[in-house]
Short mmCIF file of C-alpha atoms in Angstrom, two decimals:
data_model
loop_
_atom_site.label_atom_id
_atom_site.label_comp_id
_atom_site.label_asym_id
_atom_site.label_seq_id
_atom_site.Cartn_x
_atom_site.Cartn_y
_atom_site.Cartn_z
CA ALA A 1 0.09 -0.42 -0.38
CA GLN A 2 1.48 3.90 -0.96
CA SER A 3 1.80 5.81 1.60
CA VAL A 4 2.90 9.64 2.39
CA ALA A 5 3.77 11.18 5.54
CA GLN A 6 4.64 15.31 6.15
CA PRO A 7 6.71 15.33 9.55
CA GLU A 8 5.13 19.23 10.22
CA ASP A 9 1.95 20.44 10.42
CA GLN A 10 3.63 24.63 10.23
CA VAL A 11 6.65 25.79 8.16
CA ASN A 12 7.37 29.53 9.57
CA VAL A 13 10.17 30.83 7.31
CA ALA A 14 11.64 35.06 6.86
CA GLU A 15 10.85 36.71 3.73
CA GLY A 16 14.17 36.28 1.54
CA ASN A 17 14.83 33.33 3.45
CA PRO A 18 15.37 29.26 1.76
CA LEU A 19 12.32 27.14 2.83
CA THR A 20 11.98 22.98 2.30
CA VAL A 21 8.80 21.54 3.22
CA LYS A 22 9.58 17.69 3.70
CA CYS A 23 7.92 15.02 2.55
CA THR A 24 8.70 11.09 2.72
CA TYR A 25 6.54 8.08 1.04
CA SER A 26 6.03 4.37 1.08
CA VAL A 27 5.07 2.28 -2.54
CA SER A 28 5.49 -0.99 -3.47
CA GLY A 29 6.24 -0.09 -6.98
CA ASN A 30 7.95 2.58 -8.58
CA PRO A 31 6.95 6.55 -7.64
CA TYR A 32 5.51 8.41 -9.46
CA LEU A 33 5.37 11.79 -7.24
CA PHE A 34 3.17 15.20 -6.98
CA TRP A 35 3.30 18.57 -4.94
CA TYR A 36 0.07 20.62 -4.76
CA VAL A 37 -0.27 23.88 -3.27
CA GLN A 38 -3.81 25.47 -1.54
CA TYR A 39 -4.76 29.10 -0.53
CA PRO A 40 -7.38 29.00 1.33
CA ASN A 41 -11.10 28.52 0.07
CA ARG A 42 -9.39 27.10 -3.29
CA GLY A 43 -8.80 23.61 -4.56
CA LEU A 44 -6.04 21.69 -4.99
CA GLN A 45 -2.59 23.62 -6.77
CA PHE A 46 -0.52 21.20 -9.34
CA LEU A 47 3.12 22.76 -8.29
CA LEU A 48 5.24 19.54 -9.87
CA LYS A 49 5.61 16.21 -10.41
CA TYR A 50 8.80 13.66 -10.35
CA ILE A 51 7.45 10.80 -12.87
CA THR A 52 11.68 9.33 -14.18
CA GLY A 53 15.14 11.05 -14.49
CA ASP A 54 16.34 13.81 -13.18
CA ASN A 55 16.12 13.73 -9.58
CA LEU A 56 15.78 17.23 -9.69
CA VAL A 57 12.51 18.63 -10.46
CA LYS A 58 11.46 22.16 -11.05
CA GLY A 59 8.33 23.91 -10.74
CA SER A 60 5.85 26.47 -10.45
CA TYR A 61 6.42 30.02 -9.47
CA GLY A 62 9.66 29.12 -8.61
CA PHE A 63 9.44 26.25 -6.79
CA GLU A 64 11.87 22.64 -6.68
CA ALA A 65 11.58 20.00 -5.41
CA GLU A 66 14.32 16.79 -5.34
CA PHE A 67 13.85 12.93 -5.39
CA ASN A 68 15.59 10.98 -3.30
CA LYS A 69 15.25 7.15 -3.86
CA SER A 70 17.57 6.22 -0.81
CA GLN A 71 15.38 8.47 2.10
CA THR A 72 12.61 8.14 0.52
CA SER A 73 11.81 11.39 -0.09
CA PHE A 74 10.50 14.01 -1.89
CA HIS A 75 11.06 17.91 -0.69
CA LEU A 76 9.83 20.72 -1.85
CA LYS A 77 11.66 23.63 -2.03
CA LYS A 78 12.72 27.34 -2.66
CA PRO A 79 15.75 29.26 -2.66
CA SER A 80 14.02 32.76 -1.38
CA ALA A 81 10.96 32.55 -0.18
CA LEU A 82 7.88 35.30 -0.75
CA VAL A 83 5.22 36.32 1.42
CA SER A 84 2.90 35.27 -1.81
CA ASP A 85 4.08 31.67 -0.56
CA SER A 86 2.15 31.32 2.39
CA ALA A 87 -0.44 29.02 1.56
CA LEU A 88 -1.03 24.44 2.50
CA TYR A 89 1.54 22.16 0.86
CA PHE A 90 0.14 18.84 0.09
CA CYS A 91 2.63 15.93 -1.22
CA ALA A 92 1.33 13.17 -2.68
CA VAL A 93 2.77 8.81 -4.00
CA ARG A 94 1.14 7.25 -6.61
CA ASP A 95 3.35 4.15 -7.39
CA ASP A 96 3.63 2.15 -10.87
CA SER A 97 0.71 -0.33 -10.52
CA SER A 98 -2.25 2.34 -10.12
CA ALA A 99 -3.73 3.88 -12.89
CA SER A 100 -5.63 5.32 -10.40
CA LYS A 101 -5.93 7.06 -7.50
CA ILE A 102 -2.69 9.44 -5.52
CA ILE A 103 -2.97 9.42 -1.72
CA PHE A 104 -2.08 12.25 0.01
CA GLY A 105 -0.33 13.66 2.99
CA SER A 106 -1.73 15.15 5.69
CA GLY A 107 -0.22 18.98 4.95
CA THR A 108 1.80 21.38 5.94
CA ARG A 109 1.03 24.99 6.16
CA LEU A 110 3.64 27.42 5.39
CA SER A 111 3.55 30.28 6.78
CA ILE A 112 6.03 33.35 5.61
CA ARG A 113 7.09 36.29 7.31
CA PRO A 114 7.80 39.88 5.59
CA GLY B 1 -13.48 24.35 -20.48
CA ALA B 2 -9.98 25.98 -19.42
CA GLY B 3 -10.29 24.23 -16.05
CA VAL B 4 -12.38 21.20 -14.03
CA SER B 5 -15.72 23.06 -13.05
CA GLN B 6 -18.07 22.07 -10.10
CA SER B 7 -21.17 22.86 -9.11
CA PRO B 8 -22.59 24.04 -6.37
CA ARG B 9 -20.22 25.67 -4.93
CA TYR B 10 -21.11 26.24 -1.40
CA LYS B 11 -24.39 23.59 0.03
CA VAL B 12 -25.48 23.71 3.19
CA ALA B 13 -27.95 21.00 3.50
CA LYS B 14 -30.13 19.17 6.65
CA ARG B 15 -28.96 16.22 8.29
CA GLY B 16 -31.64 13.54 6.81
CA GLN B 17 -30.96 15.70 3.69
CA ASP B 18 -30.19 13.57 -0.13
CA VAL B 19 -27.27 15.96 -1.89
CA ALA B 20 -26.20 16.08 -5.91
CA LEU B 21 -22.70 16.90 -6.42
CA ARG B 22 -21.52 17.87 -9.83
CA CYS B 23 -17.88 17.97 -11.92
CA ASP B 24 -17.63 18.74 -15.10
CA PRO B 25 -14.21 17.67 -16.27
CA ILE B 26 -11.24 19.38 -18.09
CA SER B 27 -12.49 18.35 -21.64
CA GLY B 28 -11.22 15.46 -23.39
CA HIS B 29 -9.87 13.47 -19.81
CA VAL B 30 -10.58 10.60 -19.48
CA SER B 31 -10.15 9.81 -15.83
CA LEU B 32 -12.40 11.38 -12.93
CA PHE B 33 -11.51 11.29 -9.01
CA TRP B 34 -13.66 12.51 -6.10
CA TYR B 35 -11.76 13.19 -3.40
CA GLN B 36 -13.62 14.37 0.46
CA GLN B 37 -11.10 16.89 2.58
CA ALA B 38 -12.43 17.80 5.38
CA LEU B 39 -11.37 20.72 7.72
CA GLY B 40 -7.33 20.95 7.81
CA GLN B 41 -7.05 17.22 6.57
CA GLY B 42 -5.39 16.28 3.25
CA PRO B 43 -7.91 14.59 0.31
CA GLU B 44 -9.24 11.28 1.47
CA PHE B 45 -10.01 9.61 -2.39
CA LEU B 46 -13.70 8.24 -2.31
CA THR B 47 -13.89 7.06 -6.27
CA TYR B 48 -12.13 6.46 -9.86
CA PHE B 49 -13.84 6.99 -13.27
CA GLN B 50 -12.06 5.60 -16.40
CA ASN B 51 -14.28 6.73 -19.22
CA GLU B 52 -18.02 5.70 -17.97
CA ALA B 53 -16.83 2.18 -15.86
CA GLN B 54 -16.55 3.16 -12.43
CA LEU B 55 -12.94 0.96 -11.86
CA ASP B 56 -12.28 2.08 -7.89
CA LYS B 57 -14.69 3.13 -5.43
CA SER B 58 -12.41 1.85 -2.84
CA GLY B 59 -12.94 4.62 -1.02
CA LEU B 60 -16.51 5.41 -0.81
CA PRO B 61 -17.26 5.92 3.51
CA SER B 62 -20.49 3.96 3.22
CA ASP B 63 -23.96 2.78 1.08
CA ARG B 64 -24.87 6.29 1.03
CA PHE B 65 -22.16 7.85 -0.95
CA PHE B 66 -23.08 7.04 -4.71
CA ALA B 67 -20.97 8.56 -7.82
CA GLU B 68 -21.77 8.02 -11.14
CA ARG B 69 -20.05 9.10 -15.09
CA PRO B 70 -23.17 8.04 -17.30
CA GLU B 71 -21.38 9.15 -20.73
CA GLY B 72 -18.45 9.69 -20.24
CA SER B 73 -17.79 12.95 -19.09
CA VAL B 74 -19.60 14.88 -16.53
CA SER B 75 -20.19 13.05 -13.09
CA THR B 76 -22.22 13.48 -9.81
CA LEU B 77 -21.56 12.56 -6.43
CA LYS B 78 -24.39 11.89 -4.90
CA ILE B 79 -25.31 11.95 -0.44
CA GLN B 80 -27.98 10.13 0.46
CA ARG B 81 -29.39 11.09 4.36
CA THR B 82 -26.92 13.48 4.94
CA GLN B 83 -24.69 13.10 8.30
CA GLN B 84 -23.10 15.89 10.27
CA GLU B 85 -19.76 13.57 9.59
CA ASP B 86 -20.82 14.27 5.28
CA SER B 87 -18.91 17.73 5.99
CA ALA B 88 -16.40 17.97 4.33
CA VAL B 89 -15.37 19.52 0.73
CA TYR B 90 -15.66 17.58 -2.07
CA LEU B 91 -12.88 18.15 -4.79
CA CYS B 92 -13.61 16.81 -8.40
CA ALA B 93 -9.95 15.78 -10.39
CA SER B 94 -9.47 15.04 -13.68
CA SER B 95 -6.58 14.02 -16.15
CA SER B 96 -5.28 13.30 -19.53
CA ARG B 97 -5.03 9.61 -20.24
CA GLN B 98 -5.59 6.29 -18.95
CA GLY B 99 -3.07 3.95 -17.69
CA LEU B 100 -0.81 6.53 -17.28
CA SER B 101 0.56 7.08 -13.45
CA GLY B 102 2.68 10.00 -14.26
CA ASN B 103 -0.27 12.32 -15.60
CA THR B 104 -0.83 15.21 -14.06
CA ILE B 105 -4.43 15.19 -11.75
CA TYR B 106 -6.03 19.07 -12.18
CA PHE B 107 -8.76 19.89 -9.37
CA GLY B 108 -11.40 21.47 -9.03
CA GLU B 109 -11.96 24.35 -6.65
CA GLY B 110 -14.29 21.88 -5.08
CA SER B 111 -18.03 21.81 -3.15
CA TRP B 112 -18.53 22.69 0.37
CA LEU B 113 -21.01 20.94 1.71
CA THR B 114 -22.13 22.12 5.63
CA VAL B 115 -24.69 19.60 7.52
CA VAL B 116 -26.72 21.07 9.76
#
């Protein structure tokens, strides 16, 4: 069975500093990994995904994520945080034995202070 | 359409009332998903369609929940005899091609259900 863990409920960062939002996963086959962002009263917006290839994936709004197979992690990063990055971030996983559902983590609230 | 469209955006139902939530996926998208998101939680999978076929309904919490997609495009999630624990955001999502696990799933804005 596939699962995702986001160990931090909240991450607080000063504007201009680098940010990291952590995610670890467990799948039986090869993982397909996703990050989504959710702003208040809105649906989920796709940020980036890892399927295969380079371990460093670049996505929307300057975000990137690094796939680490040995640590089963897919942490979300940004070199310089903006106040507008404040939102709820979800990591998700799907394995290659399932063409259907993706499983989401519990979410990490990112708060960027001016 | 340009994105996944859901209606109604907000619904208040009295306990015991039946509700129907509609989803218009992105045009041409084969796969359609329903998720339930409780306040402050991550989305929980409910059910999955590939065209008109409901291939996975393992996440539906009870037999009061029913989903259909009769013509392989628009889908309806129906909740019968609503209970307070059904209060949540119901998210619909779609993706373009079947059988490819790396495909991106695009979400609608959600239908916010409050049962009073």
